[in-house]
Tab-separated table of C-alpha atoms and ligand atoms in Angstrom:
chain	number	residue	atom	x	y	z
M	1175	MET	CA	71.823	105.518	85.232
M	1176	GLU	CA	73.107	103.540	82.238
M	1177	LEU	CA	75.574	100.773	83.145
M	1178	ASN	CA	77.634	98.997	80.480
M	1179	ILE	CA	78.733	95.696	81.932
M	1180	ALA	CA	80.905	93.136	80.167
M	1181	CYS	CA	80.366	89.570	81.380
M	1182	ILE	CA	82.985	86.838	81.161
M	1183	PRO	CA	81.110	83.657	82.071
M	1184	GLY	CA	84.263	81.581	81.504
M	1185	ASP	CA	84.445	77.853	82.161
M	1186	GLY	CA	83.134	75.199	84.543
M	1187	ILE	CA	80.519	76.669	86.883
M	1188	GLY	CA	81.312	80.176	85.519
M	1189	PRO	CA	78.310	80.443	83.162
M	1190	GLU	CA	75.922	79.196	85.885
M	1191	ILE	CA	77.053	81.608	88.600
M	1192	VAL	CA	77.286	84.607	86.256
M	1193	ALA	CA	73.719	83.915	85.059
M	1194	GLU	CA	72.511	84.139	88.673
M	1195	ALA	CA	74.456	87.328	89.355
M	1196	ARG	CA	72.894	88.825	86.223
M	1197	LYS	CA	69.467	87.810	87.471
M	1198	VAL	CA	70.122	89.758	90.679
M	1199	LEU	CA	71.546	92.771	88.792
M	1200	GLU	CA	68.552	92.842	86.465
M	1201	LYS	CA	66.280	92.967	89.505
M	1202	VAL	CA	68.367	95.820	90.937
M	1203	ALA	CA	68.005	97.687	87.623
M	1204	LYS	CA	64.231	97.199	87.714
M	1205	VAL	CA	63.758	98.238	91.347
M	1206	TYR	CA	66.111	101.235	91.242
M	1207	GLY	CA	65.402	102.429	87.695
M	1208	HIS	CA	68.742	101.772	85.960
M	1209	ARG	CA	69.503	100.551	82.469
M	1210	MET	CA	72.032	97.741	82.293
M	1211	ASN	CA	73.583	96.703	78.979
M	1212	PHE	CA	75.384	93.362	79.113
M	1213	THR	CA	78.007	92.205	76.596
M	1214	ASP	CA	79.388	88.648	76.759
M	1215	ILE	CA	83.123	88.085	76.313
M	1216	LEU	CA	84.835	84.742	75.730
M	1217	MET	CA	87.920	84.057	77.824
M	1218	GLY	CA	89.841	81.061	79.132
M	1219	GLY	CA	88.924	77.603	77.882
M	1220	ALA	CA	85.744	78.892	76.245
M	1221	SER	CA	87.891	81.193	74.084
M	1222	ILE	CA	90.434	78.443	73.331
M	1223	ASP	CA	87.616	76.244	72.003
M	1224	VAL	CA	86.438	78.958	69.597
M	1225	HIS	CA	89.554	81.015	68.776
M	1226	GLY	CA	92.449	78.746	69.760
M	1227	VAL	CA	93.749	81.304	72.305
M	1228	PRO	CA	92.544	82.133	75.841
M	1229	LEU	CA	92.198	85.881	75.189
M	1230	THR	CA	91.782	87.749	71.897
M	1231	ASP	CA	92.465	91.427	71.173
M	1232	GLU	CA	88.739	91.796	70.473
M	1233	ALA	CA	87.942	90.465	73.958
M	1234	VAL	CA	90.324	92.998	75.530
M	1235	ALA	CA	88.797	95.794	73.443
M	1236	ALA	CA	85.273	94.761	74.493
M	1237	ALA	CA	86.327	94.748	78.171
M	1238	LYS	CA	87.917	98.188	77.811
M	1239	ALA	CA	84.787	99.544	76.150
M	1240	ALA	CA	82.663	98.531	79.165
M	1241	ASP	CA	82.366	100.429	82.489
M	1242	ALA	CA	83.120	97.246	84.451
M	1243	VAL	CA	83.611	93.519	83.943
M	1244	LEU	CA	81.825	90.764	85.839
M	1245	MET	CA	83.585	87.431	85.589
M	1246	GLY	CA	82.703	83.879	86.599
M	1247	SER	CA	85.802	81.765	86.588
M	1248	ILE	CA	88.114	80.220	84.043
M	1249	GLY	CA	89.975	76.942	83.746
M	1250	GLY	CA	89.171	73.255	83.694
M	1251	ASN	CA	90.335	70.065	85.315
M	1252	THR	CA	94.103	70.540	85.180
M	1253	THR	CA	94.822	66.801	84.799
M	1254	THR	CA	92.177	65.719	82.300
M	1255	SER	CA	91.276	68.797	80.247
M	1256	PRO	CA	92.951	69.082	76.809
M	1257	TRP	CA	93.479	72.820	77.543
M	1258	TYR	CA	96.365	71.793	79.829
M	1259	LYS	CA	98.191	69.963	77.038
M	1260	LEU	CA	98.799	73.391	75.443
M	1261	PRO	CA	101.923	75.443	76.198
M	1262	PRO	CA	101.501	77.647	79.331
M	1263	GLU	CA	100.893	80.875	77.373
M	1264	LYS	CA	97.952	79.247	75.559
M	1265	ARG	CA	96.246	77.815	78.656
M	1266	PRO	CA	93.059	79.292	80.207
M	1267	GLU	CA	94.879	81.054	83.111
M	1268	ALA	CA	97.013	83.025	80.627
M	1269	GLY	CA	93.801	84.775	79.601
M	1270	LEU	CA	93.237	85.992	83.138
M	1271	LEU	CA	96.788	87.266	83.579
M	1272	GLY	CA	96.558	88.894	80.147
M	1273	ILE	CA	93.357	90.787	80.861
M	1274	ARG	CA	94.584	91.948	84.304
M	1275	LYS	CA	97.684	93.342	82.627
M	1276	ALA	CA	95.838	94.880	79.679
M	1277	LEU	CA	93.445	96.668	82.023
M	1278	ASN	CA	96.203	97.782	84.441
M	1279	LEU	CA	94.390	96.333	87.448
M	1280	PHE	CA	96.768	97.197	90.282
M	1281	ALA	CA	94.434	97.093	93.289
M	1282	ASN	CA	92.980	93.823	94.481
M	1283	LEU	CA	90.154	93.820	97.018
M	1284	ARG	CA	89.195	90.687	98.899
M	1285	PRO	CA	86.501	90.992	101.536
M	1286	ALA	CA	86.412	88.428	104.338
M	1287	VAL	CA	83.077	88.530	106.099
M	1288	LEU	CA	81.760	86.179	108.759
M	1289	TYR	CA	77.983	85.906	108.528
M	1290	ASP	CA	76.191	85.079	111.799
M	1291	GLU	CA	74.284	82.299	110.036
M	1292	LEU	CA	77.521	80.642	108.847
M	1293	ALA	CA	79.511	81.168	112.034
M	1294	THR	CA	79.826	77.417	112.586
M	1295	ALA	CA	81.961	77.179	109.394
M	1296	CYS	CA	84.548	79.494	110.988
M	1297	PRO	CA	87.506	77.450	112.241
M	1298	LEU	CA	88.248	79.927	115.062
M	1299	LYS	CA	87.187	79.373	118.667
M	1300	GLU	CA	83.639	80.454	119.385
M	1301	GLU	CA	84.775	83.142	121.838
M	1302	ILE	CA	86.656	84.801	118.938
M	1303	SER	CA	84.164	84.217	116.107
M	1304	ARG	CA	81.275	85.453	118.287
M	1305	ALA	CA	82.308	89.067	117.639
M	1306	GLY	CA	81.998	88.460	113.853
M	1307	PHE	CA	84.215	90.275	111.352
M	1308	ASP	CA	84.016	92.220	108.121
M	1309	ILE	CA	87.484	92.847	106.696
M	1310	MET	CA	88.553	94.277	103.344
M	1311	ILE	CA	92.031	93.206	102.286
M	1312	MET	CA	93.457	95.648	99.812
M	1313	ARG	CA	96.474	94.162	98.043
M	1314	GLU	CA	98.825	95.844	95.575
M	1315	LEU	CA	98.745	93.568	92.534
M	1316	THR	CA	101.294	94.666	89.940
M	1317	GLY	CA	104.501	95.509	91.830
M	1318	GLY	CA	106.785	94.197	94.543
M	1319	LEU	CA	108.559	90.881	94.802
M	1320	TYR	CA	106.481	89.087	92.156
M	1321	PHE	CA	107.457	91.600	89.468
M	1322	GLY	CA	111.029	92.523	90.410
M	1323	GLU	CA	114.132	91.158	88.693
M	1324	ARG	CA	115.039	87.590	89.566
M	1325	LYS	CA	117.828	85.199	88.726
M	1326	THR	CA	119.380	81.903	89.738
M	1327	TYR	CA	123.130	81.488	89.433
M	1328	GLU	CA	126.090	79.693	90.885
M	1329	GLU	CA	128.556	81.452	93.169
M	1330	ASN	CA	131.598	79.738	94.642
M	1331	GLY	CA	130.053	76.406	93.665
M	1332	LEU	CA	126.776	77.197	95.483
M	1333	ARG	CA	123.423	77.443	93.707
M	1334	THR	CA	122.109	80.893	94.572
M	1335	ALA	CA	118.842	82.678	93.735
M	1336	VAL	CA	117.763	86.298	94.071
M	1337	ASP	CA	114.357	88.023	93.843
M	1338	THR	CA	114.024	91.794	94.001
M	1339	LEU	CA	111.341	93.694	95.910
M	1340	VAL	CA	110.890	97.122	94.311
M	1341	TYR	CA	108.232	99.786	94.873
M	1342	ASN	CA	108.301	103.383	93.776
M	1343	GLU	CA	106.309	106.065	95.562
M	1344	ASN	CA	103.723	106.364	92.766
M	1345	GLU	CA	102.884	102.674	92.985
M	1346	ILE	CA	102.430	102.996	96.737
M	1347	ARG	CA	100.468	106.239	96.564
M	1348	ARG	CA	97.870	105.020	94.060
M	1349	ILE	CA	97.004	101.907	96.089
M	1350	ALA	CA	96.988	103.909	99.337
M	1351	VAL	CA	94.531	106.412	97.824
M	1352	LYS	CA	92.257	103.499	96.820
M	1353	GLY	CA	92.546	102.052	100.325
M	1354	PHE	CA	91.563	105.311	102.027
M	1355	ASP	CA	88.735	105.932	99.534
M	1356	ILE	CA	87.345	102.491	100.286
M	1357	ALA	CA	87.744	102.941	104.062
M	1358	ARG	CA	85.583	106.063	103.713
M	1359	LYS	CA	82.787	103.856	102.382
M	1360	ARG	CA	83.206	101.529	105.371
M	1361	ARG	CA	84.156	101.974	109.051
M	1362	LYS	CA	86.914	104.501	108.306
M	1363	LYS	CA	89.920	102.610	109.575
M	1364	VAL	CA	93.024	101.599	107.601
M	1365	THR	CA	95.603	99.156	108.933
M	1366	SER	CA	98.681	99.475	106.738
M	1367	VAL	CA	100.733	96.291	106.906
M	1368	ASP	CA	104.471	96.227	106.240
M	1369	LYS	CA	107.777	94.980	107.573
M	1370	ALA	CA	109.238	98.422	108.251
M	1371	ASN	CA	111.541	97.106	111.000
M	1372	VAL	CA	113.558	95.292	108.298
M	1373	LEU	CA	112.750	96.345	104.721
M	1374	ASP	CA	113.526	99.646	102.992
M	1375	SER	CA	110.582	99.128	100.647
M	1376	SER	CA	108.346	98.918	103.739
M	1377	ARG	CA	109.823	102.099	105.241
M	1378	LEU	CA	108.999	103.943	102.007
M	1379	TRP	CA	105.552	102.298	102.021
M	1380	ARG	CA	104.895	103.606	105.537
M	1381	LYS	CA	106.071	107.135	104.682
M	1382	VAL	CA	103.940	107.422	101.536
M	1383	VAL	CA	100.877	105.930	103.272
M	1384	GLU	CA	101.263	108.598	105.985
M	1385	GLU	CA	101.450	111.338	103.342
M	1386	VAL	CA	98.231	110.062	101.771
M	1387	ALA	CA	96.565	109.773	105.194
M	1388	ALA	CA	97.006	113.527	105.681
M	1389	ASP	CA	94.313	114.029	103.004
M	1390	TYR	CA	91.891	111.770	104.912
M	1391	PRO	CA	91.611	113.239	108.429
M	1392	ASP	CA	88.316	111.364	108.932
M	1393	VAL	CA	90.014	107.966	108.464
M	1394	THR	CA	92.081	106.410	111.269
M	1395	LEU	CA	95.430	104.971	110.190
M	1396	GLU	CA	97.432	102.399	112.093
M	1397	HIS	CA	100.577	100.529	111.043
M	1398	MET	CA	101.114	96.861	111.768
M	1399	LEU	CA	104.018	94.550	111.033
M	1400	VAL	CA	103.047	91.670	108.771
M	1401	ASP	CA	103.984	88.937	111.241
M	1402	ASN	CA	101.827	90.539	113.903
M	1403	CYS	CA	98.969	90.958	111.381
M	1404	ALA	CA	99.073	87.237	110.557
M	1405	MET	CA	98.618	86.528	114.285
M	1406	GLN	CA	95.966	89.191	114.862
M	1407	LEU	CA	93.821	87.804	112.025
M	1408	VAL	CA	93.245	84.633	114.024
M	1409	ARG	CA	93.411	86.213	117.494
M	1410	ASP	CA	91.043	89.152	117.006
M	1411	PRO	CA	89.834	89.625	113.386
M	1412	ALA	CA	87.069	91.999	114.517
M	1413	GLN	CA	89.668	94.769	115.046
M	1414	PHE	CA	90.217	95.169	111.266
M	1415	ASP	CA	88.349	97.254	108.709
M	1416	VAL	CA	90.627	97.865	105.661
M	1417	ILE	CA	93.985	96.089	105.571
M	1418	LEU	CA	96.247	97.862	103.075
M	1419	THR	CA	99.339	96.012	101.986
M	1420	GLU	CA	101.855	95.180	99.263
M	1421	ASN	CA	101.668	92.287	96.828
M	1422	MET	CA	103.242	89.321	98.606
M	1423	PHE	CA	102.015	90.159	102.106
M	1424	GLY	CA	98.525	90.643	100.615
M	1425	ASP	CA	98.686	87.327	98.785
M	1426	ILE	CA	99.296	85.473	102.025
M	1427	LEU	CA	97.071	87.525	104.350
M	1428	SER	CA	94.070	87.479	101.989
M	1429	ASP	CA	94.150	83.677	101.839
M	1430	GLU	CA	94.456	83.506	105.613
M	1431	ALA	CA	91.531	85.910	106.078
M	1432	SER	CA	89.325	84.041	103.627
M	1433	MET	CA	90.063	80.700	105.281
M	1434	VAL	CA	88.846	81.987	108.633
M	1435	THR	CA	85.419	82.648	107.095
M	1436	GLY	CA	85.286	78.931	106.253
M	1437	SER	CA	83.102	79.275	103.113
M	1438	ILE	CA	84.764	79.368	99.673
M	1439	GLY	CA	81.466	79.854	97.839
M	1440	MET	CA	80.872	83.168	99.648
M	1441	LEU	CA	84.100	85.037	98.850
M	1442	ALA	CA	83.964	87.919	96.388
M	1443	SER	CA	86.826	89.923	94.905
M	1444	ALA	CA	87.553	92.973	92.786
M	1445	SER	CA	90.570	94.231	90.864
M	1446	LEU	CA	90.621	97.949	90.107
M	1447	ASN	CA	92.687	100.372	88.050
M	1448	ASP	CA	93.086	104.110	88.636
M	1449	THR	CA	89.762	104.973	87.037
M	1450	ARG	CA	86.434	103.628	88.281
M	1451	PHE	CA	86.890	100.572	86.079
M	1452	GLY	CA	87.122	97.172	87.760
M	1453	LEU	CA	87.023	93.441	87.148
M	1454	TYR	CA	84.824	91.630	89.649
M	1455	GLU	CA	84.959	87.898	90.220
M	1456	PRO	CA	84.493	85.278	92.934
M	1457	SER	CA	87.685	84.209	94.730
M	1458	HIS	CA	87.067	80.561	93.942
M	1459	GLY	CA	87.877	78.713	90.711
M	1460	SER	CA	85.716	77.127	88.030
M	1461	ALA	CA	84.923	74.001	90.095
M	1462	PRO	CA	84.859	71.611	87.104
M	1463	ASP	CA	83.854	68.788	89.484
M	1464	ILE	CA	80.377	70.299	89.891
M	1465	ALA	CA	79.987	72.152	86.570
M	1466	GLY	CA	76.600	71.882	84.839
M	1467	MET	CA	74.955	70.250	87.875
M	1468	ASP	CA	73.113	73.348	89.160
M	1469	VAL	CA	74.637	72.913	92.615
M	1470	ALA	CA	77.255	75.711	92.675
M	1471	ASN	CA	76.920	78.517	95.176
M	1472	PRO	CA	76.400	81.759	93.210
M	1473	ILE	CA	76.706	84.036	96.281
M	1474	ALA	CA	80.412	84.908	95.810
M	1475	THR	CA	79.605	86.112	92.286
M	1476	VAL	CA	76.511	87.978	93.463
M	1477	LEU	CA	78.618	89.695	96.148
M	1478	SER	CA	81.213	90.525	93.470
M	1479	ALA	CA	78.404	92.173	91.483
M	1480	SER	CA	77.535	94.139	94.621
M	1481	MET	CA	81.153	95.346	94.825
M	1482	MET	CA	80.855	96.400	91.191
M	1483	LEU	CA	77.803	98.529	91.988
M	1484	ARG	CA	79.624	100.097	94.942
M	1485	TYR	CA	83.115	100.690	93.552
M	1486	SER	CA	82.656	101.170	89.793
M	1487	PHE	CA	79.242	102.850	89.806
M	1488	ASP	CA	79.095	104.461	93.261
M	1489	LEU	CA	75.654	102.905	93.760
M	1490	ASP	CA	75.978	102.259	97.496
M	1491	ARG	CA	72.229	101.960	98.123
M	1492	GLU	CA	71.890	99.310	95.423
M	1493	ALA	CA	74.977	97.442	96.698
M	1494	ASP	CA	73.546	97.550	100.236
M	1495	ALA	CA	70.321	96.038	98.852
M	1496	VAL	CA	72.262	93.114	97.315
M	1497	ASP	CA	74.255	92.546	100.523
M	1498	ALA	CA	71.017	92.666	102.538
M	1499	ALA	CA	69.400	90.123	100.186
M	1500	VAL	CA	72.314	87.732	100.809
M	1501	LYS	CA	71.965	88.138	104.581
M	1502	GLN	CA	68.186	87.660	104.369
M	1503	VAL	CA	68.391	84.508	102.256
M	1504	LEU	CA	70.797	82.991	104.802
M	1505	LYS	CA	68.538	84.088	107.653
M	1506	ASP	CA	65.594	82.467	105.882
M	1507	GLY	CA	67.516	79.193	106.033
M	1508	TYR	CA	68.330	78.620	102.337
M	1509	ARG	CA	71.707	77.063	101.535
M	1510	THR	CA	73.531	75.561	98.566
M	1511	GLY	CA	75.241	72.233	99.290
M	1512	ASP	CA	78.649	73.742	100.148
M	1513	ILE	CA	77.280	75.754	103.101
M	1514	LEU	CA	74.486	73.420	104.146
M	1515	SER	CA	73.911	72.856	107.848
M	1516	GLU	CA	71.262	71.008	109.819
M	1517	GLY	CA	67.753	72.420	109.721
M	1518	CYS	CA	68.366	74.455	106.539
M	1519	THR	CA	66.711	74.096	103.133
M	1520	LYS	CA	69.045	72.894	100.381
M	1521	VAL	CA	68.646	74.700	97.055
M	1522	GLY	CA	70.479	74.645	93.709
M	1523	CYS	CA	72.358	77.455	91.987
M	1524	SER	CA	69.473	78.745	89.924
M	1525	ARG	CA	66.951	78.624	92.792
M	1526	MET	CA	69.429	80.506	94.995
M	1527	GLY	CA	69.597	83.209	92.305
M	1528	ASP	CA	65.784	83.445	92.254
M	1529	LEU	CA	65.610	83.688	96.046
M	1530	LEU	CA	68.219	86.468	96.079
M	1531	ALA	CA	66.523	88.416	93.287
M	1532	GLU	CA	63.178	88.151	95.103
M	1533	ARG	CA	64.749	89.796	98.156
M	1534	ILE	CA	66.052	92.883	96.341
M	1535	GLN	CA	64.043	95.824	97.623
A	452	NAD	P1	88.057	75.602	92.818
A	452	NAD	O1	87.913	76.844	93.637
A	452	NAD	O2	87.460	75.646	91.462
A	452	NAD	O3	87.395	74.376	93.613
A	452	NAD	C1	87.831	73.922	94.891
A	452	NAD	C2	86.684	73.160	95.570
A	452	NAD	O4	85.681	74.100	95.979
A	452	NAD	C3	85.983	72.169	94.632
A	452	NAD	O5	85.582	71.043	95.370
A	452	NAD	C4	84.743	72.924	94.150
A	452	NAD	O6	83.660	72.078	93.820
A	452	NAD	C5	84.435	73.806	95.353
A	452	NAD	N1	83.819	75.079	94.952
A	452	NAD	C6	84.455	76.136	94.385
A	452	NAD	N2	83.574	77.108	94.125
A	452	NAD	C7	82.373	76.670	94.546
A	452	NAD	C8	81.067	77.225	94.543
A	452	NAD	N3	80.807	78.455	94.059
A	452	NAD	N4	80.051	76.490	95.040
A	452	NAD	C9	80.274	75.272	95.541
A	452	NAD	N5	81.483	74.686	95.583
A	452	NAD	C10	82.521	75.372	95.089
A	452	NAD	O7	89.617	75.262	92.758
A	452	NAD	P2	90.385	74.155	91.910
A	452	NAD	O8	89.579	72.894	91.864
A	452	NAD	O9	91.732	74.135	92.470
A	452	NAD	O10	90.482	74.762	90.432
A	452	NAD	C11	89.615	74.410	89.363
A	452	NAD	C12	89.947	75.264	88.156
A	452	NAD	O11	89.695	76.645	88.461
A	452	NAD	C13	91.417	75.184	87.733
A	452	NAD	O12	91.471	75.143	86.327
A	452	NAD	C14	92.023	76.476	88.253
A	452	NAD	O13	93.122	76.902	87.507
A	452	NAD	C15	90.836	77.426	88.073
A	452	NAD	N6	90.875	78.635	88.928
A	452	NAD	C16	90.472	79.793	88.337
A	452	NAD	C17	90.430	80.960	89.091
A	452	NAD	C18	89.946	82.214	88.425
A	452	NAD	O14	89.329	82.136	87.384
A	452	NAD	N7	90.196	83.363	88.996
A	452	NAD	C19	90.809	80.943	90.442
A	452	NAD	C20	91.208	79.735	91.018
A	452	NAD	C21	91.234	78.568	90.250
């Protein structure tokens, strides 16, 4: 298969971690007989330095021309970098918001996985973490409270503010379809999270999710109120497979779920549109404090590349091979500094990439 992949190395540790993910992808291509064409795109601070803006039309066009985009991270030290003396729309983060919008990326996927070998990093009690967990949080990314009308005004001498939470059925249906499709690739369970006891938007959400579920008789659907979900994530995370939810609930729950894994350098993410196209990136930032030191953990980016193989290219076997390589490298006792524990071998970013690539079979 021929895969056209655009890479956005970005800033800080971005170029280092993307280089390692590419190393792993190139090994996948070799072992499984694929052709991968990589195109580099400048975005964020790297683009500001060359073009004076964080995202150019050419960069958007190059991303659109690819089948998928693999990104490192963008941004610099927000207190010392000259990028943050620019007006907000010219800063590195504006590039990220711009590309998400230009590519219509409405579905955000954030896996939260507890690896046996890293279980001690999990802040939950051992009797809970023992069961392990592998959750996919599927968050609607372009609607809801963050995009509705808002205003601040004065009424009867009181400062008053209003935000509007709007969803139409099409916005709900398209994310629900993605959620069920992804559950089919996993353990076939969807937990749809809402606040249907209070909100009209949640009652519509529930109705449309049920309509979509009718087309997926092999996938189990359950509904859960968001407050209960927040509790269940720390009480019994093993019960979840896919959590499907709207923008604000997903924002909060995905951070909660990733915190219970305890390892920022291990967290992948994907943002998808209604084709097979997606933008894949680690959940963490550009870590300017460790940039250029060859100490960053590339695993979150490597796992993002695995999601790209699975969700944009339908290459499940190849994605499984990448996931297995990550598990094996941890089992073999290799760790970057951020996940180091006693008795393990400390390695740098580039060596970790080599070790992962060696384990692709
Ligand atoms: P950060 O995630 O970059 O770093 C937080 C801490 O985690 C730092 O101590 C860092 O060294 C460490 N860390 C992060 N990733 C690591 C890795 N792979 N291996 C080892 N250690 C790692 O968050 P921050 O410091 O708040 O932000 C730094 C910059 O990143 C800012 O400019 C911010 O705007 C940007 N940022 C970008 C994205 C993105 O591109 N999607 C996301 C978040 C933050």
